[in-house]
Amino acid sequence: LKPFWPKPSWLRPVSSAGAPSEERRRRFQEAMGDVTDCCVLVCGGGNAAQVVTGLLATRYKTIAVSFFADEAAKWEQALGRDSMELTVEGAAVSKIVSKPAKITNDPSVAKEADVIILAVPSFAHGEYFEKF
């Protein structure tokens, strides 16, 4: 089967050492550009929320909010002043380093968001809707 979309010209196989070539890495960075003015609010504090927050924080102002117990405080304390580091095997960029703008349990941050992502189980959606 052939894909029906054309592959971007900068998408080439990785070097023989298994790491993306410098040219591929440069082109990827150019395609990504700078962080935009868009603000994304990621709801939740579990694995999915942390991964999505780490990925989105590379490009957007990203705020994480969790209402579960003291999850936001624990996440913020664990991160401290450090950035998050995601390892993505087989991707053009195998190590992604980013930091969310804020990690909180304050529902008022929803007013800052242009986009809200619910990265929580469906039974928890109602709590977020009520608090926002």
PDB file of C-alpha atoms in Angstrom:
ATOM      1  CA  LEU A   1       0.000   0.000   0.000  1.00  0.00           C
ATOM      2  CA  LYS A   2       1.187   3.470  -0.847  1.00  0.00           C
ATOM      3  CA  PRO A   3       0.152   6.458   1.242  1.00  0.00           C
ATOM      4  CA  PHE A   4      -2.055   8.888  -0.661  1.00  0.00           C
ATOM      5  CA  TRP A   5      -0.249  11.933   0.696  1.00  0.00           C
ATOM      6  CA  PRO A   6       3.212  13.045  -0.436  1.00  0.00           C
ATOM      7  CA  LYS A   7       6.044  12.741   2.053  1.00  0.00           C
ATOM      8  CA  PRO A   8       7.630  16.062   3.025  1.00  0.00           C
ATOM      9  CA  SER A   9      10.996  16.563   1.336  1.00  0.00           C
ATOM     10  CA  TRP A  10      12.740  16.887   4.719  1.00  0.00           C
ATOM     11  CA  LEU A  11      11.477  13.490   5.906  1.00  0.00           C
ATOM     12  CA  ARG A  12      14.328  11.109   5.188  1.00  0.00           C
ATOM     13  CA  PRO A  13      15.583   7.982   6.933  1.00  0.00           C
ATOM     14  CA  VAL A  14      17.671   8.559  10.023  1.00  0.00           C
ATOM     15  CA  SER A  15      21.430   8.248   9.858  1.00  0.00           C
ATOM     16  CA  SER A  16      23.068   4.852  10.223  1.00  0.00           C
ATOM     17  CA  ALA A  17      23.763   5.587  13.888  1.00  0.00           C
ATOM     18  CA  GLY A  18      20.003   5.690  14.537  1.00  0.00           C
ATOM     19  CA  ALA A  19      19.857   9.412  15.286  1.00  0.00           C
ATOM     20  CA  PRO A  20      18.312  12.037  12.985  1.00  0.00           C
ATOM     21  CA  SER A  21      20.791  13.798  10.743  1.00  0.00           C
ATOM     22  CA  GLU A  22      21.651  17.401  11.559  1.00  0.00           C
ATOM     23  CA  GLU A  23      19.941  18.552   8.353  1.00  0.00           C
ATOM     24  CA  ARG A  24      16.749  16.707   9.276  1.00  0.00           C
ATOM     25  CA  ARG A  25      16.851  18.136  12.796  1.00  0.00           C
ATOM     26  CA  ARG A  26      17.359  21.675  11.416  1.00  0.00           C
ATOM     27  CA  ARG A  27      14.474  21.335   8.983  1.00  0.00           C
ATOM     28  CA  PHE A  28      12.230  20.003  11.737  1.00  0.00           C
ATOM     29  CA  GLN A  29      13.061  23.002  13.934  1.00  0.00           C
ATOM     30  CA  GLU A  30      12.328  25.377  11.044  1.00  0.00           C
ATOM     31  CA  ALA A  31       8.978  23.685  10.422  1.00  0.00           C
ATOM     32  CA  MET A  32       8.052  23.957  14.100  1.00  0.00           C
ATOM     33  CA  GLY A  33       8.892  27.645  14.345  1.00  0.00           C
ATOM     34  CA  ASP A  34       8.593  29.559  17.585  1.00  0.00           C
ATOM     35  CA  VAL A  35       6.102  29.220  20.382  1.00  0.00           C
ATOM     36  CA  THR A  36       2.788  30.743  19.338  1.00  0.00           C
ATOM     37  CA  ASP A  37       0.452  33.042  21.252  1.00  0.00           C
ATOM     38  CA  CYS A  38      -2.114  30.249  21.529  1.00  0.00           C
ATOM     39  CA  CYS A  39      -2.672  29.031  25.101  1.00  0.00           C
ATOM     40  CA  VAL A  40      -3.534  25.368  25.671  1.00  0.00           C
ATOM     41  CA  LEU A  41      -4.984  24.114  28.953  1.00  0.00           C
ATOM     42  CA  VAL A  42      -4.383  20.417  29.602  1.00  0.00           C
ATOM     43  CA  CYS A  43      -6.717  18.961  32.216  1.00  0.00           C
ATOM     44  CA  GLY A  44      -5.417  16.058  34.274  1.00  0.00           C
ATOM     45  CA  GLY A  45      -2.233  14.962  35.932  1.00  0.00           C
ATOM     46  CA  GLY A  46      -1.801  11.360  34.850  1.00  0.00           C
ATOM     47  CA  ASN A  47       0.449   9.862  32.206  1.00  0.00           C
ATOM     48  CA  ALA A  48      -1.567  11.112  29.231  1.00  0.00           C
ATOM     49  CA  ALA A  49      -1.817  14.658  30.589  1.00  0.00           C
ATOM     50  CA  GLN A  50       1.899  14.811  31.327  1.00  0.00           C
ATOM     51  CA  VAL A  51       2.872  13.570  27.870  1.00  0.00           C
ATOM     52  CA  VAL A  52       0.451  15.924  26.097  1.00  0.00           C
ATOM     53  CA  THR A  53       1.644  18.826  28.252  1.00  0.00           C
ATOM     54  CA  GLY A  54       5.279  18.064  27.436  1.00  0.00           C
ATOM     55  CA  LEU A  55       4.585  17.820  23.711  1.00  0.00           C
ATOM     56  CA  LEU A  56       2.433  20.947  23.475  1.00  0.00           C
ATOM     57  CA  ALA A  57       4.716  23.078  25.654  1.00  0.00           C
ATOM     58  CA  THR A  58       7.345  22.963  22.913  1.00  0.00           C
ATOM     59  CA  ARG A  59       5.111  25.097  20.701  1.00  0.00           C
ATOM     60  CA  TYR A  60       2.323  26.678  22.768  1.00  0.00           C
ATOM     61  CA  LYS A  61       1.893  28.357  26.109  1.00  0.00           C
ATOM     62  CA  THR A  62       0.683  25.296  28.005  1.00  0.00           C
ATOM     63  CA  ILE A  63      -0.993  25.217  31.400  1.00  0.00           C
ATOM     64  CA  ALA A  64      -1.705  21.967  33.256  1.00  0.00           C
ATOM     65  CA  VAL A  65      -4.605  21.823  35.704  1.00  0.00           C
ATOM     66  CA  SER A  66      -5.558  18.879  37.909  1.00  0.00           C
ATOM     67  CA  PHE A  67      -8.295  18.761  40.523  1.00  0.00           C
ATOM     68  CA  PHE A  68      -7.429  15.276  41.794  1.00  0.00           C
ATOM     69  CA  ALA A  69      -6.231  15.488  45.416  1.00  0.00           C
ATOM     70  CA  ASP A  70      -2.822  17.210  45.507  1.00  0.00           C
ATOM     71  CA  GLU A  71      -1.699  15.914  42.104  1.00  0.00           C
ATOM     72  CA  ALA A  72      -0.896  19.383  40.693  1.00  0.00           C
ATOM     73  CA  ALA A  73       1.216  20.290  43.729  1.00  0.00           C
ATOM     74  CA  LYS A  74       3.113  16.990  43.560  1.00  0.00           C
ATOM     75  CA  TRP A  75       3.739  17.397  39.832  1.00  0.00           C
ATOM     76  CA  GLU A  76       4.929  20.970  40.264  1.00  0.00           C
ATOM     77  CA  GLN A  77       7.158  20.009  43.190  1.00  0.00           C
ATOM     78  CA  ALA A  78       8.666  17.062  41.280  1.00  0.00           C
ATOM     79  CA  LEU A  79       9.417  19.290  38.283  1.00  0.00           C
ATOM     80  CA  GLY A  80      10.724  22.200  40.324  1.00  0.00           C
ATOM     81  CA  ARG A  81      12.724  24.542  38.098  1.00  0.00           C
ATOM     82  CA  ASP A  82      13.649  21.732  35.729  1.00  0.00           C
ATOM     83  CA  SER A  83      12.136  21.112  32.312  1.00  0.00           C
ATOM     84  CA  MET A  84      10.248  18.001  31.299  1.00  0.00           C
ATOM     85  CA  GLU A  85      12.070  15.544  29.056  1.00  0.00           C
ATOM     86  CA  LEU A  86      10.196  13.151  26.770  1.00  0.00           C
ATOM     87  CA  THR A  87      11.927  10.388  24.865  1.00  0.00           C
ATOM     88  CA  VAL A  88      10.188   9.392  21.630  1.00  0.00           C
ATOM     89  CA  GLU A  89      11.821   6.372  19.993  1.00  0.00           C
ATOM     90  CA  GLY A  90      11.876   6.394  16.202  1.00  0.00           C
ATOM     91  CA  ALA A  91      10.776  10.036  15.866  1.00  0.00           C
ATOM     92  CA  ALA A  92      12.547  12.795  13.928  1.00  0.00           C
ATOM     93  CA  VAL A  93      13.460  14.336  17.281  1.00  0.00           C
ATOM     94  CA  SER A  94      13.981  11.610  19.859  1.00  0.00           C
ATOM     95  CA  LYS A  95      14.300  13.852  22.927  1.00  0.00           C
ATOM     96  CA  ILE A  96      11.802  16.634  23.594  1.00  0.00           C
ATOM     97  CA  VAL A  97      12.548  19.120  26.358  1.00  0.00           C
ATOM     98  CA  SER A  98       9.894  21.616  27.446  1.00  0.00           C
ATOM     99  CA  LYS A  99       8.297  23.237  30.461  1.00  0.00           C
ATOM    100  CA  PRO A 100       4.644  24.110  31.008  1.00  0.00           C
ATOM    101  CA  ALA A 101       3.899  27.741  31.801  1.00  0.00           C
ATOM    102  CA  LYS A 102       1.966  26.712  34.902  1.00  0.00           C
ATOM    103  CA  ILE A 103       0.849  23.617  36.841  1.00  0.00           C
ATOM    104  CA  THR A 104      -2.086  24.301  39.139  1.00  0.00           C
ATOM    105  CA  ASN A 105      -5.369  23.201  40.676  1.00  0.00           C
ATOM    106  CA  ASP A 106      -6.932  26.666  40.216  1.00  0.00           C
ATOM    107  CA  PRO A 107      -9.905  26.490  37.798  1.00  0.00           C
ATOM    108  CA  SER A 108      -9.639  30.215  37.011  1.00  0.00           C
ATOM    109  CA  VAL A 109      -6.788  29.431  34.566  1.00  0.00           C
ATOM    110  CA  ALA A 110      -9.443  28.282  32.087  1.00  0.00           C
ATOM    111  CA  LYS A 111     -10.103  31.927  31.183  1.00  0.00           C
ATOM    112  CA  GLU A 112      -6.550  32.151  29.747  1.00  0.00           C
ATOM    113  CA  ALA A 113      -7.016  29.171  27.415  1.00  0.00           C
ATOM    114  CA  ASP A 114      -7.721  29.238  23.701  1.00  0.00           C
ATOM    115  CA  VAL A 115      -7.916  25.431  23.653  1.00  0.00           C
ATOM    116  CA  ILE A 116      -8.872  23.035  26.457  1.00  0.00           C
ATOM    117  CA  ILE A 117      -7.880  19.359  26.326  1.00  0.00           C
ATOM    118  CA  LEU A 118      -9.475  16.913  28.749  1.00  0.00           C
ATOM    119  CA  ALA A 119      -6.811  14.246  29.350  1.00  0.00           C
ATOM    120  CA  VAL A 120      -8.806  12.630  32.141  1.00  0.00           C
ATOM    121  CA  PRO A 121     -11.207   9.658  32.233  1.00  0.00           C
ATOM    122  CA  SER A 122     -14.761  10.441  31.097  1.00  0.00           C
ATOM    123  CA  PHE A 123     -16.160  10.131  34.650  1.00  0.00           C
ATOM    124  CA  ALA A 124     -14.046  13.183  35.610  1.00  0.00           C
ATOM    125  CA  HIS A 125     -15.214  15.446  32.754  1.00  0.00           C
ATOM    126  CA  GLY A 126     -18.187  16.740  34.733  1.00  0.00           C
ATOM    127  CA  GLU A 127     -15.983  18.077  37.547  1.00  0.00           C
ATOM    128  CA  TYR A 128     -13.940  20.114  35.051  1.00  0.00           C
ATOM    129  CA  PHE A 129     -17.059  21.437  33.297  1.00  0.00           C
ATOM    130  CA  GLU A 130     -18.563  22.497  36.637  1.00  0.00           C
ATOM    131  CA  LYS A 131     -15.417  24.211  37.902  1.00  0.00           C
ATOM    132  CA  PHE A 132     -14.722  26.062  34.665  1.00  0.00           C
TER     133      PHE A 132
END
